[in-house]
Amino acid sequence: MGLRQTMNENPVVTTILTVVIMLAALGFIISKFIGHAGPAPKIPTTCYFSDDDGKTWYIDDTKHVPPYDHNGKTAYRALLYKCPNGKPFVQRLECFDADSKGKIEAEIASGKPALSAEYQYLSHGMMIKRPGETEWVQLKEGDSDSQIKWGKVMSATCPDGLPNARPVSVEENAKP
């Protein structure tokens, strides 16, 4: 007697086995979303900054909400990228408008991790620009021009024009 014939002759047992297998699969999937799969990711406490429009960079504490004063110069967060067989480069600089910066600093002072405090201001308080450019771009709701400019600044391309640049983590401790 084959498996299919046995299943056809015992529909109650087949149904019970099917339900048990589905519940086990569902339990496995849910456990992955609840976080039993491992420790929660650690929120970074340092990042790259630049006080010379991206020519050089340094690592500092994320509690410094850009722009901030660094040795008498205005510093901005620097997002580093690297192309295959290339040196790291500052792809863009980031800062917050004055209103958002004040709110973020208040949240950090109350004990919230810096990058978590900044998260809610990414789409309306953050300003970005590429090194060497003068215009800071800020997203404005319903403004397609600002959205197009934002997208251009955010796209990381290598000097050869190919989109194969990868972010450089602080753990890599890239040197200018």
Tab-separated table of N, CA and C in Angstrom:
chain	number	residue	atom	x	y	z
A	1	MET	N	0.845	-1.158	0.000
A	1	MET	CA	0.000	0.000	0.000
A	1	MET	C	0.900	1.233	0.000
A	2	GLY	N	0.635	2.199	-0.899
A	2	GLY	CA	1.439	3.398	-1.026
A	2	GLY	C	0.988	4.494	-0.064
A	3	LEU	N	1.814	5.487	0.071
A	3	LEU	CA	1.538	6.601	0.962
A	3	LEU	C	0.267	7.337	0.548
A	4	ARG	N	0.120	7.580	-0.747
A	4	ARG	CA	-1.063	8.299	-1.223
A	4	ARG	C	-2.325	7.514	-0.912
A	5	GLN	N	-2.297	6.231	-1.112
A	5	GLN	CA	-3.478	5.410	-0.845
A	5	GLN	C	-3.804	5.435	0.658
A	6	THR	N	-2.774	5.365	1.503
A	6	THR	CA	-2.988	5.404	2.956
A	6	THR	C	-3.592	6.744	3.355
A	7	MET	N	-3.104	7.822	2.776
A	7	MET	CA	-3.638	9.149	3.090
A	7	MET	C	-5.095	9.268	2.640
A	8	ASN	N	-5.401	8.723	1.457
A	8	ASN	CA	-6.772	8.784	0.952
A	8	ASN	C	-7.730	7.954	1.806
A	9	GLU	N	-7.243	6.872	2.350
A	9	GLU	CA	-8.101	5.996	3.160
A	9	GLU	C	-8.259	6.516	4.591
A	10	ASN	N	-7.407	7.417	5.052
A	10	ASN	CA	-7.458	7.952	6.416
A	10	ASN	C	-7.458	9.486	6.381
A	11	PRO	N	-8.556	10.102	5.917
A	11	PRO	CA	-8.571	11.561	5.773
A	11	PRO	C	-8.448	12.308	7.103
A	12	VAL	N	-8.950	11.739	8.196
A	12	VAL	CA	-8.860	12.413	9.494
A	12	VAL	C	-7.400	12.484	9.940
A	13	VAL	N	-6.674	11.394	9.830
A	13	VAL	CA	-5.262	11.361	10.211
A	13	VAL	C	-4.465	12.302	9.305
A	14	THR	N	-4.771	12.283	8.023
A	14	THR	CA	-4.088	13.154	7.075
A	14	THR	C	-4.318	14.622	7.428
A	15	THR	N	-5.539	14.985	7.753
A	15	THR	CA	-5.863	16.358	8.116
A	15	THR	C	-5.138	16.775	9.389
A	16	ILE	N	-5.117	15.908	10.384
A	16	ILE	CA	-4.444	16.208	11.646
A	16	ILE	C	-2.944	16.417	11.412
A	17	LEU	N	-2.324	15.526	10.641
A	17	LEU	CA	-0.892	15.668	10.342
A	17	LEU	C	-0.609	16.968	9.582
A	18	THR	N	-1.474	17.305	8.641
A	18	THR	CA	-1.298	18.533	7.873
A	18	THR	C	-1.379	19.751	8.784
A	19	VAL	N	-2.360	19.786	9.694
A	19	VAL	CA	-2.513	20.894	10.620
A	19	VAL	C	-1.306	20.999	11.544
A	20	VAL	N	-0.802	19.879	12.048
A	20	VAL	CA	0.369	19.879	12.934
A	20	VAL	C	1.588	20.441	12.201
A	21	ILE	N	1.801	20.022	10.968
A	21	ILE	CA	2.939	20.507	10.193
A	21	ILE	C	2.806	22.011	9.939
A	22	MET	N	1.598	22.477	9.608
A	22	MET	CA	1.383	23.903	9.366
A	22	MET	C	1.603	24.719	10.640
A	23	LEU	N	1.137	24.218	11.783
A	23	LEU	CA	1.336	24.936	13.047
A	23	LEU	C	2.812	24.996	13.418
A	24	ALA	N	3.541	23.915	13.177
A	24	ALA	CA	4.978	23.908	13.468
A	24	ALA	C	5.699	24.935	12.591
A	25	ALA	N	5.343	24.987	11.309
A	25	ALA	CA	5.957	25.961	10.403
A	25	ALA	C	5.609	27.381	10.823
A	26	LEU	N	4.356	27.624	11.183
A	26	LEU	CA	3.929	28.940	11.626
A	26	LEU	C	4.661	29.345	12.905
A	27	GLY	N	4.808	28.414	13.844
A	27	GLY	CA	5.538	28.694	15.085
A	27	GLY	C	6.990	29.056	14.812
A	28	PHE	N	7.613	28.364	13.869
A	28	PHE	CA	8.993	28.655	13.500
A	28	PHE	C	9.103	30.063	12.923
A	29	ILE	N	8.187	30.426	12.027
A	29	ILE	CA	8.206	31.747	11.403
A	29	ILE	C	7.987	32.836	12.452
A	30	ILE	N	7.020	32.650	13.324
A	30	ILE	CA	6.733	33.642	14.363
A	30	ILE	C	7.927	33.814	15.294
A	31	SER	N	8.592	32.714	15.649
A	31	SER	CA	9.747	32.818	16.556
A	31	SER	C	10.867	33.647	15.936
A	32	LYS	N	10.994	33.633	14.615
A	32	LYS	CA	12.014	34.440	13.946
A	32	LYS	C	11.685	35.926	14.049
A	33	PHE	N	10.394	36.272	13.957
A	33	PHE	CA	9.987	37.677	14.040
A	33	PHE	C	9.996	38.198	15.473
A	34	ILE	N	9.756	37.354	16.437
A	34	ILE	CA	9.713	37.788	17.830
A	34	ILE	C	11.111	38.053	18.352
A	35	GLY	N	12.100	37.446	17.779
A	35	GLY	CA	13.460	37.739	18.186
A	35	GLY	C	14.149	36.607	18.916
A	36	HIS	N	13.600	35.434	18.861
A	36	HIS	CA	14.254	34.305	19.503
A	36	HIS	C	15.413	33.775	18.659
A	37	ALA	N	15.647	34.407	17.520
A	37	ALA	CA	16.688	33.944	16.611
A	37	ALA	C	18.076	34.414	17.036
A	38	GLY	N	18.170	35.329	17.966
A	38	GLY	CA	19.472	35.821	18.388
A	38	GLY	C	19.350	37.177	19.037
A	39	PRO	N	20.477	37.755	19.418
A	39	PRO	CA	20.441	39.049	20.087
A	39	PRO	C	20.010	40.164	19.134
A	40	ALA	N	19.425	41.192	19.702
A	40	ALA	CA	19.005	42.343	18.907
A	40	ALA	C	20.243	43.062	18.369
A	41	PRO	N	20.134	43.648	17.175
A	41	PRO	CA	21.291	44.364	16.635
A	41	PRO	C	21.662	45.548	17.526
A	42	LYS	N	22.956	45.797	17.616
A	42	LYS	CA	23.467	46.882	18.451
A	42	LYS	C	23.405	48.196	17.669
A	43	ILE	N	22.893	49.227	18.313
A	43	ILE	CA	22.834	50.546	17.688
A	43	ILE	C	24.222	51.168	17.772
A	44	PRO	N	24.779	51.589	16.636
A	44	PRO	CA	26.124	52.181	16.655
A	44	PRO	C	26.195	53.416	17.550
A	45	THR	N	27.329	53.601	18.178
A	45	THR	CA	27.535	54.774	19.041
A	45	THR	C	28.596	55.720	18.467
A	46	THR	N	29.190	55.347	17.343
A	46	THR	CA	30.148	56.213	16.665
A	46	THR	C	29.845	56.216	15.171
A	47	CYS	N	30.292	57.278	14.509
A	47	CYS	CA	30.150	57.349	13.058
A	47	CYS	C	31.206	58.315	12.514
A	48	TYR	N	31.273	58.403	11.200
A	48	TYR	CA	32.234	59.298	10.558
A	48	TYR	C	31.677	60.724	10.500
A	49	PHE	N	32.569	61.688	10.659
A	49	PHE	CA	32.239	63.104	10.525
A	49	PHE	C	33.342	63.765	9.700
A	50	SER	N	33.025	64.931	9.139
A	50	SER	CA	34.013	65.720	8.410
A	50	SER	C	33.799	67.193	8.741
A	51	ASP	N	34.907	67.907	8.932
A	51	ASP	CA	34.810	69.348	9.181
A	51	ASP	C	35.498	70.149	8.069
A	52	ASP	N	35.761	69.476	6.929
A	52	ASP	CA	36.398	70.175	5.796
A	52	ASP	C	35.734	69.791	4.467
A	53	ASP	N	34.422	69.699	4.495
A	53	ASP	CA	33.614	69.407	3.306
A	53	ASP	C	33.964	68.064	2.667
A	54	GLY	N	34.293	67.082	3.492
A	54	GLY	CA	34.500	65.728	2.990
A	54	GLY	C	35.883	65.402	2.494
A	55	LYS	N	36.811	66.340	2.592
A	55	LYS	CA	38.179	66.037	2.148
A	55	LYS	C	38.820	65.005	3.070
A	56	THR	N	38.575	65.157	4.363
A	56	THR	CA	39.052	64.187	5.355
A	56	THR	C	37.887	63.859	6.281
A	57	TRP	N	38.078	62.867	7.114
A	57	TRP	CA	37.039	62.466	8.049
A	57	TRP	C	37.652	61.905	9.317
A	58	TYR	N	36.829	61.800	10.318
A	58	TYR	CA	37.259	61.253	11.604
A	58	TYR	C	36.061	60.552	12.234
A	59	ILE	N	36.328	59.726	13.238
A	59	ILE	CA	35.273	59.005	13.945
A	59	ILE	C	34.988	59.739	15.250
A	60	ASP	N	33.704	59.931	15.544
A	60	ASP	CA	33.309	60.587	16.780
A	60	ASP	C	31.992	59.981	17.261
A	61	ASP	N	31.555	60.393	18.429
A	61	ASP	CA	30.355	59.872	19.062
A	61	ASP	C	29.095	60.339	18.323
A	62	THR	N	28.116	59.443	18.191
A	62	THR	CA	26.865	59.791	17.515
A	62	THR	C	26.045	60.808	18.302
A	63	LYS	N	26.416	61.068	19.551
A	63	LYS	CA	25.692	62.074	20.344
A	63	LYS	C	25.896	63.481	19.780
A	64	HIS	N	26.902	63.650	18.923
A	64	HIS	CA	27.101	64.938	18.250
A	64	HIS	C	26.116	65.002	17.086
A	65	VAL	N	25.094	65.810	17.236
A	65	VAL	CA	24.086	65.939	16.184
A	65	VAL	C	24.577	66.998	15.194
A	66	PRO	N	24.790	66.607	13.940
A	66	PRO	CA	25.324	67.569	12.982
A	66	PRO	C	24.275	68.590	12.534
A	67	PRO	N	24.722	69.833	12.292
A	67	PRO	CA	26.092	70.310	12.386
A	67	PRO	C	26.471	70.622	13.831
A	68	TYR	N	27.750	70.443	14.138
A	68	TYR	CA	28.246	70.782	15.474
A	68	TYR	C	29.656	71.344	15.351
A	69	ASP	N	30.096	72.030	16.412
A	69	ASP	CA	31.416	72.637	16.414
A	69	ASP	C	32.469	71.593	16.757
A	70	HIS	N	33.483	71.481	15.914
A	70	HIS	CA	34.595	70.561	16.126
A	70	HIS	C	35.885	71.341	15.933
A	71	ASN	N	36.541	71.654	17.030
A	71	ASN	CA	37.795	72.413	16.987
A	71	ASN	C	37.658	73.718	16.205
A	72	GLY	N	36.544	74.423	16.420
A	72	GLY	CA	36.338	75.702	15.764
A	72	GLY	C	35.810	75.624	14.345
A	73	LYS	N	35.564	74.425	13.853
A	73	LYS	CA	35.012	74.251	12.506
A	73	LYS	C	33.640	73.586	12.607
A	74	THR	N	32.804	73.787	11.603
A	74	THR	CA	31.499	73.139	11.569
A	74	THR	C	31.666	71.733	11.002
A	75	ALA	N	31.194	70.752	11.763
A	75	ALA	CA	31.327	69.350	11.353
A	75	ALA	C	29.966	68.783	10.953
A	76	TYR	N	30.011	67.889	9.978
A	76	TYR	CA	28.824	67.219	9.465
A	76	TYR	C	29.080	65.712	9.474
A	77	ARG	N	28.007	64.939	9.547
A	77	ARG	CA	28.165	63.480	9.437
A	77	ARG	C	28.623	63.172	8.016
A	78	ALA	N	29.572	62.261	7.893
A	78	ALA	CA	30.112	61.879	6.587
A	78	ALA	C	29.769	60.414	6.318
A	79	LEU	N	29.171	60.160	5.169
A	79	LEU	CA	28.855	58.797	4.762
A	79	LEU	C	29.934	58.343	3.798
A	80	LEU	N	30.716	57.361	4.241
A	80	LEU	CA	31.834	56.868	3.439
A	80	LEU	C	31.409	55.677	2.596
A	81	TYR	N	31.952	55.645	1.400
A	81	TYR	CA	31.743	54.528	0.480
A	81	TYR	C	33.086	54.143	-0.104
A	82	LYS	N	33.118	52.952	-0.678
A	82	LYS	CA	34.345	52.459	-1.299
A	82	LYS	C	33.963	51.676	-2.548
A	83	CYS	N	34.732	51.884	-3.608
A	83	CYS	CA	34.530	51.156	-4.852
A	83	CYS	C	35.499	49.979	-4.891
A	84	PRO	N	35.182	48.947	-5.665
A	84	PRO	CA	36.136	47.846	-5.779
A	84	PRO	C	37.501	48.388	-6.213
A	85	ASN	N	38.530	47.948	-5.545
A	85	ASN	CA	39.903	48.369	-5.829
A	85	ASN	C	40.114	49.876	-5.703
A	86	GLY	N	39.301	50.528	-4.881
A	86	GLY	CA	39.438	51.968	-4.726
A	86	GLY	C	39.608	52.368	-3.271
A	87	LYS	N	39.864	53.648	-3.074
A	87	LYS	CA	40.014	54.189	-1.735
A	87	LYS	C	38.649	54.660	-1.243
A	88	PRO	N	38.452	54.709	0.078
A	88	PRO	CA	37.190	55.239	0.603
A	88	PRO	C	37.042	56.715	0.232
A	89	PHE	N	35.794	57.147	0.085
A	89	PHE	CA	35.503	58.542	-0.208
A	89	PHE	C	34.204	58.934	0.486
A	90	VAL	N	34.079	60.229	0.780
A	90	VAL	CA	32.850	60.723	1.379
A	90	VAL	C	31.837	60.876	0.250
A	91	GLN	N	30.795	60.076	0.317
A	91	GLN	CA	29.753	60.107	-0.715
A	91	GLN	C	28.802	61.271	-0.489
A	92	ARG	N	28.477	61.538	0.797
A	92	ARG	CA	27.609	62.669	1.111
A	92	ARG	C	27.825	63.121	2.548
A	93	LEU	N	27.404	64.336	2.817
A	93	LEU	CA	27.419	64.908	4.162
A	93	LEU	C	25.970	65.073	4.612
A	94	GLU	N	25.740	64.925	5.913
A	94	GLU	CA	24.393	65.034	6.458
A	94	GLU	C	24.378	65.978	7.653
A	95	CYS	N	23.258	66.683	7.814
A	95	CYS	CA	23.027	67.496	9.001
A	95	CYS	C	21.527	67.657	9.185
A	96	PHE	N	21.128	68.337	10.246
A	96	PHE	CA	19.719	68.562	10.534
A	96	PHE	C	19.431	70.049	10.601
A	97	ASP	N	18.200	70.429	10.243
A	97	ASP	CA	17.816	71.826	10.397
A	97	ASP	C	17.767	72.146	11.888
A	98	ALA	N	17.776	73.426	12.233
A	98	ALA	CA	17.891	73.864	13.635
A	98	ALA	C	16.775	73.312	14.512
A	99	ASP	N	15.541	73.296	14.015
A	99	ASP	CA	14.409	72.809	14.801
A	99	ASP	C	14.563	71.322	15.133
A	100	SER	N	14.865	70.524	14.123
A	100	SER	CA	15.030	69.085	14.323
A	100	SER	C	16.229	68.785	15.215
A	101	LYS	N	17.326	69.502	15.007
A	101	LYS	CA	18.535	69.310	15.816
A	101	LYS	C	18.217	69.512	17.297
A	102	GLY	N	17.480	70.582	17.633
A	102	GLY	CA	17.121	70.842	19.025
A	102	GLY	C	16.278	69.717	19.625
A	103	LYS	N	15.329	69.210	18.846
A	103	LYS	CA	14.470	68.117	19.326
A	103	LYS	C	15.273	66.828	19.530
A	104	ILE	N	16.177	66.556	18.612
A	104	ILE	CA	17.016	65.355	18.717
A	104	ILE	C	17.909	65.451	19.953
A	105	GLU	N	18.537	66.596	20.153
A	105	GLU	CA	19.417	66.774	21.316
A	105	GLU	C	18.644	66.625	22.625
A	106	ALA	N	17.390	67.077	22.649
A	106	ALA	CA	16.567	66.918	23.857
A	106	ALA	C	16.278	65.439	24.117
A	107	GLU	N	16.012	64.677	23.067
A	107	GLU	CA	15.749	63.243	23.229
A	107	GLU	C	17.002	62.505	23.692
A	108	ILE	N	18.164	62.886	23.160
A	108	ILE	CA	19.420	62.263	23.584
A	108	ILE	C	19.673	62.576	25.057
A	109	ALA	N	19.410	63.816	25.460
A	109	ALA	CA	19.604	64.220	26.856
A	109	ALA	C	18.692	63.438	27.801
A	110	SER	N	17.544	62.987	27.284
A	110	SER	CA	16.625	62.217	28.125
A	110	SER	C	16.978	60.731	28.151
A	111	GLY	N	18.050	60.346	27.435
A	111	GLY	CA	18.527	58.962	27.503
A	111	GLY	C	18.292	58.120	26.269
A	112	LYS	N	17.675	58.657	25.251
A	112	LYS	CA	17.421	57.901	24.028
A	112	LYS	C	18.716	57.789	23.221
A	113	PRO	N	19.009	56.604	22.653
A	113	PRO	CA	20.218	56.493	21.815
A	113	PRO	C	20.164	57.497	20.661
A	114	ALA	N	21.304	58.074	20.330
A	114	ALA	CA	21.373	59.155	19.347
A	114	ALA	C	20.750	58.787	17.998
A	115	LEU	N	21.148	57.665	17.428
A	115	LEU	CA	20.625	57.330	16.103
A	115	LEU	C	19.137	57.013	16.146
A	116	SER	N	18.640	56.492	17.259
A	116	SER	CA	17.197	56.273	17.403
A	116	SER	C	16.470	57.605	17.473
A	117	ALA	N	17.046	58.568	18.176
A	117	ALA	CA	16.434	59.895	18.289
A	117	ALA	C	16.366	60.575	16.921
A	118	GLU	N	17.358	60.353	16.087
A	118	GLU	CA	17.400	61.003	14.770
A	118	GLU	C	16.455	60.367	13.767
A	119	TYR	N	16.118	59.109	13.966
A	119	TYR	CA	15.373	58.339	12.970
A	119	TYR	C	14.109	59.051	12.485
A	120	GLN	N	13.340	59.612	13.414
A	120	GLN	CA	12.071	60.221	13.026
A	120	GLN	C	12.235	61.517	12.233
A	121	TYR	N	13.453	62.057	12.170
A	121	TYR	CA	13.678	63.313	11.459
A	121	TYR	C	14.372	63.113	10.106
A	122	LEU	N	14.555	61.856	9.711
A	122	LEU	CA	15.276	61.589	8.465
A	122	LEU	C	14.532	62.105	7.236
A	123	SER	N	13.207	62.026	7.256
A	123	SER	CA	12.468	62.399	6.053
A	123	SER	C	12.070	63.860	5.988
A	124	HIS	N	12.193	64.624	7.086
A	124	HIS	CA	11.806	66.029	6.991
A	124	HIS	C	12.766	66.999	7.667
A	125	GLY	N	13.663	66.543	8.508
A	125	GLY	CA	14.579	67.451	9.187
A	125	GLY	C	16.006	67.333	8.699
A	126	MET	N	16.316	66.234	8.018
A	126	MET	CA	17.685	66.011	7.566
A	126	MET	C	17.944	66.742	6.260
A	127	MET	N	19.163	67.241	6.142
A	127	MET	CA	19.623	67.872	4.911
A	127	MET	C	20.890	67.145	4.465
A	128	ILE	N	21.044	66.987	3.161
A	128	ILE	CA	22.199	66.268	2.620
A	128	ILE	C	22.799	67.035	1.453
A	129	LYS	N	24.080	66.774	1.220
A	129	LYS	CA	24.757	67.328	0.037
A	129	LYS	C	25.996	66.497	-0.245
A	130	ARG	N	26.448	66.564	-1.461
A	130	ARG	CA	27.712	65.922	-1.829
A	130	ARG	C	28.860	66.870	-1.514
A	131	PRO	N	30.035	66.331	-1.183
A	131	PRO	CA	31.199	67.200	-0.964
A	131	PRO	C	31.457	68.064	-2.196
A	132	GLY	N	31.828	69.309	-1.952
A	132	GLY	CA	32.130	70.231	-3.040
A	132	GLY	C	30.920	70.994	-3.553
A	133	GLU	N	29.722	70.522	-3.264
A	133	GLU	CA	28.518	71.227	-3.691
A	133	GLU	C	28.123	72.225	-2.613
A	134	THR	N	27.390	73.253	-3.000
A	134	THR	CA	26.996	74.281	-2.033
A	134	THR	C	25.560	74.104	-1.546
A	135	GLU	N	24.700	73.484	-2.350
A	135	GLU	CA	23.281	73.373	-2.003
A	135	GLU	C	22.997	72.163	-1.116
A	136	TRP	N	22.396	72.426	0.035
A	136	TRP	CA	21.898	71.362	0.903
A	136	TRP	C	20.495	71.009	0.437
A	137	VAL	N	20.206	69.719	0.325
A	137	VAL	CA	18.901	69.257	-0.140
A	137	VAL	C	18.110	68.731	1.051
A	138	GLN	N	16.860	69.182	1.150
A	138	GLN	CA	15.965	68.710	2.201
A	138	GLN	C	14.677	68.256	1.537
A	139	LEU	N	14.192	67.085	1.932
A	139	LEU	CA	12.935	66.595	1.377
A	139	LEU	C	11.794	67.492	1.816
A	140	LYS	N	10.928	67.803	0.880
A	140	LYS	CA	9.730	68.586	1.186
A	140	LYS	C	8.532	67.809	0.665
A	141	GLU	N	7.581	67.602	1.547
A	141	GLU	CA	6.401	66.819	1.195
A	141	GLU	C	5.695	67.424	-0.015
A	142	GLY	N	5.423	66.575	-0.999
A	142	GLY	CA	4.724	67.006	-2.200
A	142	GLY	C	5.576	67.771	-3.195
A	143	ASP	N	6.868	67.910	-2.938
A	143	ASP	CA	7.763	68.661	-3.818
A	143	ASP	C	8.623	67.673	-4.612
A	144	SER	N	8.220	67.409	-5.849
A	144	SER	CA	8.934	66.410	-6.648
A	144	SER	C	10.360	66.859	-6.965
A	145	ASP	N	10.602	68.164	-7.070
A	145	ASP	CA	11.954	68.666	-7.346
A	145	ASP	C	12.905	68.280	-6.204
A	146	SER	N	12.466	68.466	-4.944
A	146	SER	CA	13.330	68.102	-3.814
A	146	SER	C	13.531	66.592	-3.751
A	147	GLN	N	12.519	65.825	-4.142
A	147	GLN	CA	12.647	64.370	-4.130
A	147	GLN	C	13.640	63.885	-5.179
A	148	ILE	N	13.627	64.514	-6.339
A	148	ILE	CA	14.583	64.141	-7.397
A	148	ILE	C	16.006	64.492	-6.968
A	149	LYS	N	16.192	65.706	-6.420
A	149	LYS	CA	17.520	66.128	-5.955
A	149	LYS	C	18.011	65.202	-4.842
A	150	TRP	N	17.124	64.859	-3.903
A	150	TRP	CA	17.461	63.957	-2.791
A	150	TRP	C	17.952	62.619	-3.345
A	151	GLY	N	17.223	62.073	-4.303
A	151	GLY	CA	17.601	60.793	-4.894
A	151	GLY	C	18.961	60.828	-5.565
A	152	LYS	N	19.270	61.931	-6.224
A	152	LYS	CA	20.574	62.059	-6.885
A	152	LYS	C	21.707	62.098	-5.867
A	153	VAL	N	21.505	62.831	-4.767
A	153	VAL	CA	22.554	62.908	-3.748
A	153	VAL	C	22.717	61.557	-3.054
A	154	MET	N	21.618	60.863	-2.826
A	154	MET	CA	21.672	59.585	-2.109
A	154	MET	C	22.316	58.465	-2.923
A	155	SER	N	22.267	58.553	-4.256
A	155	SER	CA	22.807	57.466	-5.071
A	155	SER	C	24.334	57.457	-4.999
A	156	ALA	N	24.856	56.324	-4.614
A	156	ALA	CA	26.309	56.173	-4.471
A	156	ALA	C	26.884	55.565	-5.745
A	157	THR	N	27.678	56.348	-6.440
A	157	THR	CA	28.329	55.849	-7.647
A	157	THR	C	29.834	56.026	-7.528
A	158	CYS	N	30.529	55.152	-8.162
A	158	CYS	CA	31.989	55.204	-8.164
A	158	CYS	C	32.450	56.244	-9.187
A	159	PRO	N	33.708	56.682	-9.081
A	159	PRO	CA	34.221	57.658	-10.043
A	159	PRO	C	34.083	57.200	-11.496
A	160	ASP	N	34.062	55.867	-11.722
A	160	ASP	CA	33.904	55.383	-13.094
A	160	ASP	C	32.446	55.400	-13.547
A	161	GLY	N	31.542	55.880	-12.659
A	161	GLY	CA	30.135	56.007	-13.015
A	161	GLY	C	29.283	54.790	-12.726
A	162	LEU	N	29.906	53.693	-12.332
A	162	LEU	CA	29.140	52.476	-12.052
A	162	LEU	C	28.587	52.502	-10.629
A	163	PRO	N	27.395	51.939	-10.438
A	163	PRO	CA	26.769	51.959	-9.106
A	163	PRO	C	27.212	50.789	-8.234
A	164	ASN	N	28.509	50.554	-8.134
A	164	ASN	CA	28.990	49.413	-7.348
A	164	ASN	C	29.730	49.838	-6.083
A	165	ALA	N	29.444	51.043	-5.601
A	165	ALA	CA	30.061	51.508	-4.357
A	165	ALA	C	29.366	50.841	-3.177
A	166	ARG	N	30.136	50.558	-2.138
A	166	ARG	CA	29.564	49.954	-0.936
A	166	ARG	C	29.882	50.837	0.263
A	167	PRO	N	28.969	50.869	1.256
A	167	PRO	CA	29.235	51.677	2.450
A	167	PRO	C	30.441	51.154	3.216
A	168	VAL	N	31.149	52.050	3.876
A	168	VAL	CA	32.297	51.699	4.708
A	168	VAL	C	31.864	51.859	6.164
A	169	SER	N	31.921	50.780	6.918
A	169	SER	CA	31.497	50.832	8.318
A	169	SER	C	32.573	51.455	9.199
A	170	VAL	N	32.145	51.945	10.352
A	170	VAL	CA	33.080	52.541	11.307
A	170	VAL	C	34.069	51.474	11.797
A	171	GLU	N	33.600	50.226	11.871
A	171	GLU	CA	34.485	49.141	12.301
A	171	GLU	C	35.690	48.974	11.381
A	172	GLU	N	35.545	49.383	10.123
A	172	GLU	CA	36.659	49.294	9.177
A	172	GLU	C	37.693	50.376	9.443
A	173	ASN	N	37.306	51.430	10.176
A	173	ASN	CA	38.210	52.524	10.555
A	173	ASN	C	38.993	53.040	9.357
A	174	ALA	N	38.255	53.422	8.324
A	174	ALA	CA	38.876	53.914	7.091
A	174	ALA	C	39.642	55.204	7.351
A	175	LYS	N	40.797	55.323	6.775
A	175	LYS	CA	41.641	56.509	6.904
A	175	LYS	C	41.567	57.328	5.630
A	176	PRO	N	41.557	58.664	5.754
A	176	PRO	CA	41.529	59.517	4.541
A	176	PRO	C	42.789	59.356	3.708
